[in-house]
């Protein structure tokens, strides 16, 4: 007597071959960008170790510093009174290089094989992250070394985002893109959490390992990428996704952002068009200015500038803020700061789910930004009154700050990169992604820089700066929100008219 089919095999057979490949690509690109963000996080954890309050630390027996030296336990050159400005310079070296390189990276990403481009970028990123940590073991105390390493690392890290978004865009169509990419974009927060936890293991003893270990993991993931990444469904005889609705629908929708494809999300992700095996002309890569003229690109790019300013200020300065204000240890401050990223995971998924349901990307972002401003004020005012309030408010702030950031950099970028005005030319996806994230990276560079300059005047002023940036990000979306409201009203009028017509027919 034969037994029934094993449950595990039944489960495997429940999904089509295409579904398994799509799931594999989603998981692989998730792990790839998790490693990118994991390698960026250690600097924020190690900051509190590079400059410490040495009066609270017991001197070792073999210490050779003068008894009057109050900075003996800090790492030169960050043992000076202007250490916040020096740490800000190290942050900014990475972020400015990243912002500049991002505009160029998308152009290269469209013209080079993604597998080679991405794996090479990960190997180099792992190398430069490790070199920063090796400065501890090589006993390097000159600022230019750390700044130079950060510049090179910032440039090679730009290979990541345009490449992974393009790869996911190649495999997935429009239906439920916000929800799928909201879950997928949690790699940013997962990478930050892993980077914090890994760096926290060694921050108090051998802080160099806080960089070397994430660097090695990133390099290994680069090798995995080279061995397994599949750029297009057609490469493994899978069906290509459908990025647009039918031609009749496209004709009915006006070429305005309120009705454009970034906010129109009907259909199913599994709806695909059979790929043609006949040789066809390859689409021409779009120019920088051509991508800039796609409706909605400029507004979302400028909004992301201010949204990313807030997010990256938290990314680089939150552990130090908790260390200074709440007086936790460096490891405890690093561990507590991960709750902001936990909130970011929740916010990214909620933003994608809500925007799919309402067909309103801009409105979803705007509402979350409006709510984020008072929450930032409340966290600064009451967040350190107790561990319970700190945990709750960090999670809520993380959700409201990172939700719009996640939605714009994923679903919105993919929507605009496959906009119907491009007439099926998906070659624009990498350039559009690079423009949006590159503009956002300018804000990412400005935020930590301003925080370093403003924090000596008091942390309250830093939060006022963050709240102002949050309000500006919201204002930049007003025109698109208005267009979306008009689209909803028009849709509601059509549905009401259809119901009345059916009633009269009866």
PDB file of C-alpha atoms in Angstrom, residues 181-303:
ATOM      1  CA  UNK A 181       8.367  45.898  -2.036  1.00  0.00           C
ATOM      2  CA  UNK A 182       7.353  47.138   1.412  1.00  0.00           C
ATOM      3  CA  UNK A 183       8.203  43.708   2.814  1.00  0.00           C
ATOM      4  CA  UNK A 184      11.274  43.404   0.606  1.00  0.00           C
ATOM      5  CA  UNK A 185      12.542  46.875   1.619  1.00  0.00           C
ATOM      6  CA  UNK A 186      12.796  45.741   5.231  1.00  0.00           C
ATOM      7  CA  UNK A 187      16.312  44.671   4.192  1.00  0.00           C
ATOM      8  CA  UNK A 188      17.342  48.265   5.026  1.00  0.00           C
ATOM      9  CA  UNK A 189      16.223  47.942   8.641  1.00  0.00           C
ATOM     10  CA  UNK A 190      17.326  44.312   8.957  1.00  0.00           C
ATOM     11  CA  UNK A 191      20.800  45.337   7.730  1.00  0.00           C
ATOM     12  CA  UNK A 192      20.910  48.202  10.238  1.00  0.00           C
ATOM     13  CA  UNK A 193      19.862  45.873  13.057  1.00  0.00           C
ATOM     14  CA  UNK A 194      22.442  43.227  12.129  1.00  0.00           C
ATOM     15  CA  UNK A 195      25.136  45.883  11.722  1.00  0.00           C
ATOM     16  CA  UNK A 196      24.324  47.287  15.174  1.00  0.00           C
ATOM     17  CA  UNK A 197      24.306  43.896  16.872  1.00  0.00           C
ATOM     18  CA  UNK A 198      27.497  42.669  15.196  1.00  0.00           C
ATOM     19  CA  UNK A 199      29.326  45.939  15.889  1.00  0.00           C
ATOM     20  CA  UNK A 200      28.090  45.903  19.488  1.00  0.00           C
ATOM     21  CA  UNK A 201      29.816  42.587  20.171  1.00  0.00           C
ATOM     22  CA  UNK A 202      33.286  44.092  19.767  1.00  0.00           C
ATOM     23  CA  UNK A 203      32.740  47.829  20.293  1.00  0.00           C
ATOM     24  CA  UNK A 204      33.986  47.832  23.894  1.00  0.00           C
ATOM     25  CA  UNK A 205      37.092  45.701  23.284  1.00  0.00           C
ATOM     26  CA  UNK A 206      38.435  45.515  19.720  1.00  0.00           C
ATOM     27  CA  UNK A 207      36.272  47.964  17.780  1.00  0.00           C
ATOM     28  CA  UNK A 208      38.148  47.197  14.570  1.00  0.00           C
ATOM     29  CA  UNK A 209      36.298  43.869  14.353  1.00  0.00           C
ATOM     30  CA  UNK A 210      33.022  45.819  14.303  1.00  0.00           C
ATOM     31  CA  UNK A 211      33.993  46.739  10.727  1.00  0.00           C
ATOM     32  CA  UNK A 212      36.041  43.748   9.627  1.00  0.00           C
ATOM     33  CA  UNK A 213      33.342  41.126  10.303  1.00  0.00           C
ATOM     34  CA  UNK A 214      30.543  42.947   8.350  1.00  0.00           C
ATOM     35  CA  UNK A 215      33.082  43.645   5.590  1.00  0.00           C
ATOM     36  CA  UNK A 216      33.959  39.960   5.223  1.00  0.00           C
ATOM     37  CA  UNK A 217      30.265  38.961   5.209  1.00  0.00           C
ATOM     38  CA  UNK A 218      29.548  41.534   2.482  1.00  0.00           C
ATOM     39  CA  UNK A 219      32.434  40.275   0.335  1.00  0.00           C
ATOM     40  CA  UNK A 220      31.252  36.659   0.688  1.00  0.00           C
ATOM     41  CA  UNK A 221      27.763  37.745  -0.354  1.00  0.00           C
ATOM     42  CA  UNK A 222      29.345  39.347  -3.419  1.00  0.00           C
ATOM     43  CA  UNK A 223      30.691  35.934  -4.464  1.00  0.00           C
ATOM     44  CA  UNK A 224      27.238  34.381  -3.903  1.00  0.00           C
ATOM     45  CA  UNK A 225      25.747  37.126  -6.096  1.00  0.00           C
ATOM     46  CA  UNK A 226      28.186  36.344  -8.904  1.00  0.00           C
ATOM     47  CA  UNK A 227      27.279  32.661  -8.741  1.00  0.00           C
ATOM     48  CA  UNK A 228      23.482  32.872  -8.504  1.00  0.00           C
ATOM     49  CA  UNK A 229      21.979  36.224  -9.597  1.00  0.00           C
ATOM     50  CA  UNK A 230      19.600  36.014 -12.597  1.00  0.00           C
ATOM     51  CA  UNK A 231      18.978  39.386 -14.242  1.00  0.00           C
ATOM     52  CA  UNK A 232      15.964  38.620 -16.449  1.00  0.00           C
ATOM     53  CA  UNK A 233      13.185  35.977 -16.324  1.00  0.00           C
ATOM     54  CA  UNK A 234      13.867  35.211 -19.982  1.00  0.00           C
ATOM     55  CA  UNK A 235      17.386  34.012 -19.054  1.00  0.00           C
ATOM     56  CA  UNK A 236      15.889  30.911 -17.415  1.00  0.00           C
ATOM     57  CA  UNK A 237      12.855  30.584 -19.729  1.00  0.00           C
ATOM     58  CA  UNK A 238      10.439  32.193 -17.268  1.00  0.00           C
ATOM     59  CA  UNK A 239       7.611  34.493 -18.329  1.00  0.00           C
ATOM     60  CA  UNK A 240       8.231  38.241 -18.270  1.00  0.00           C
ATOM     61  CA  UNK A 241       6.029  40.398 -15.983  1.00  0.00           C
ATOM     62  CA  UNK A 242       3.443  42.857 -17.243  1.00  0.00           C
ATOM     63  CA  UNK A 243       4.393  46.372 -16.162  1.00  0.00           C
ATOM     64  CA  UNK A 244       1.327  48.173 -17.547  1.00  0.00           C
ATOM     65  CA  UNK A 245      -2.387  47.783 -17.956  1.00  0.00           C
ATOM     66  CA  UNK A 246      -3.957  47.165 -21.359  1.00  0.00           C
ATOM     67  CA  UNK A 247      -3.555  49.681 -24.157  1.00  0.00           C
ATOM     68  CA  UNK A 248      -7.139  50.875 -23.807  1.00  0.00           C
ATOM     69  CA  UNK A 249      -6.539  51.741 -20.173  1.00  0.00           C
ATOM     70  CA  UNK A 250      -3.398  53.640 -21.043  1.00  0.00           C
ATOM     71  CA  UNK A 251      -5.280  55.763 -23.543  1.00  0.00           C
ATOM     72  CA  UNK A 252      -7.927  56.656 -20.993  1.00  0.00           C
ATOM     73  CA  UNK A 253      -5.407  57.801 -18.377  1.00  0.00           C
ATOM     74  CA  UNK A 254      -4.003  61.293 -18.791  1.00  0.00           C
ATOM     75  CA  UNK A 255      -0.292  61.934 -18.694  1.00  0.00           C
ATOM     76  CA  UNK A 256      -0.422  63.544 -15.296  1.00  0.00           C
ATOM     77  CA  UNK A 257       1.011  62.282 -12.003  1.00  0.00           C
ATOM     78  CA  UNK A 258      -2.389  61.871 -10.394  1.00  0.00           C
ATOM     79  CA  UNK A 259      -3.320  59.251 -12.986  1.00  0.00           C
ATOM     80  CA  UNK A 260       0.140  57.991 -13.848  1.00  0.00           C
ATOM     81  CA  UNK A 261       1.405  54.511 -13.202  1.00  0.00           C
ATOM     82  CA  UNK A 262       3.022  55.287  -9.900  1.00  0.00           C
ATOM     83  CA  UNK A 263      -0.398  55.433  -8.285  1.00  0.00           C
ATOM     84  CA  UNK A 264      -2.347  52.957 -10.444  1.00  0.00           C
ATOM     85  CA  UNK A 265      -2.006  49.533  -8.912  1.00  0.00           C
ATOM     86  CA  UNK A 266      -4.751  47.304 -10.299  1.00  0.00           C
ATOM     87  CA  UNK A 267      -4.016  43.808 -11.496  1.00  0.00           C
ATOM     88  CA  UNK A 268      -2.095  40.918 -10.052  1.00  0.00           C
ATOM     89  CA  UNK A 269       1.628  40.481  -9.556  1.00  0.00           C
ATOM     90  CA  UNK A 270       1.288  37.078 -11.103  1.00  0.00           C
ATOM     91  CA  UNK A 271      -0.200  38.490 -14.312  1.00  0.00           C
ATOM     92  CA  UNK A 272       2.499  38.004 -16.885  1.00  0.00           C
ATOM     93  CA  UNK A 273       2.982  38.256 -20.588  1.00  0.00           C
ATOM     94  CA  UNK A 274       4.564  35.389 -22.432  1.00  0.00           C
ATOM     95  CA  UNK A 275       8.020  36.381 -23.530  1.00  0.00           C
ATOM     96  CA  UNK A 276       8.765  36.198 -27.182  1.00  0.00           C
ATOM     97  CA  UNK A 277      11.558  33.954 -28.246  1.00  0.00           C
ATOM     98  CA  UNK A 278      11.988  35.829 -31.489  1.00  0.00           C
ATOM     99  CA  UNK A 279      14.987  38.164 -31.600  1.00  0.00           C
ATOM    100  CA  UNK A 280      13.909  41.769 -31.158  1.00  0.00           C
ATOM    101  CA  UNK A 281      15.587  45.164 -31.053  1.00  0.00           C
ATOM    102  CA  UNK A 282      17.070  45.987 -27.653  1.00  0.00           C
ATOM    103  CA  UNK A 283      15.583  49.110 -26.011  1.00  0.00           C
ATOM    104  CA  UNK A 284      17.857  52.141 -25.903  1.00  0.00           C
ATOM    105  CA  UNK A 285      18.953  53.371 -22.467  1.00  0.00           C
ATOM    106  CA  UNK A 286      17.231  56.624 -21.518  1.00  0.00           C
ATOM    107  CA  UNK A 287      19.204  59.838 -20.940  1.00  0.00           C
ATOM    108  CA  UNK A 288      19.500  61.512 -17.539  1.00  0.00           C
ATOM    109  CA  UNK A 289      17.302  64.455 -18.540  1.00  0.00           C
ATOM    110  CA  UNK A 290      14.833  62.145 -20.267  1.00  0.00           C
ATOM    111  CA  UNK A 291      14.358  60.258 -16.987  1.00  0.00           C
ATOM    112  CA  UNK A 292      14.061  63.553 -15.114  1.00  0.00           C
ATOM    113  CA  UNK A 293      11.108  64.576 -17.298  1.00  0.00           C
ATOM    114  CA  UNK A 294       9.007  61.534 -16.348  1.00  0.00           C
ATOM    115  CA  UNK A 295       5.972  62.893 -14.424  1.00  0.00           C
ATOM    116  CA  UNK A 296       6.490  62.672 -10.671  1.00  0.00           C
ATOM    117  CA  UNK A 297      10.261  62.066 -10.662  1.00  0.00           C
ATOM    118  CA  UNK A 298      11.228  65.597  -9.559  1.00  0.00           C
ATOM    119  CA  UNK A 299       8.622  65.852  -6.781  1.00  0.00           C
ATOM    120  CA  UNK A 300       9.399  62.466  -5.269  1.00  0.00           C
ATOM    121  CA  UNK A 301      13.165  63.066  -5.580  1.00  0.00           C
ATOM    122  CA  UNK A 302      12.996  66.326  -3.624  1.00  0.00           C
ATOM    123  CA  UNK A 303      10.647  64.796  -1.057  1.00  0.00           C
TER     124      UNK A 303
END
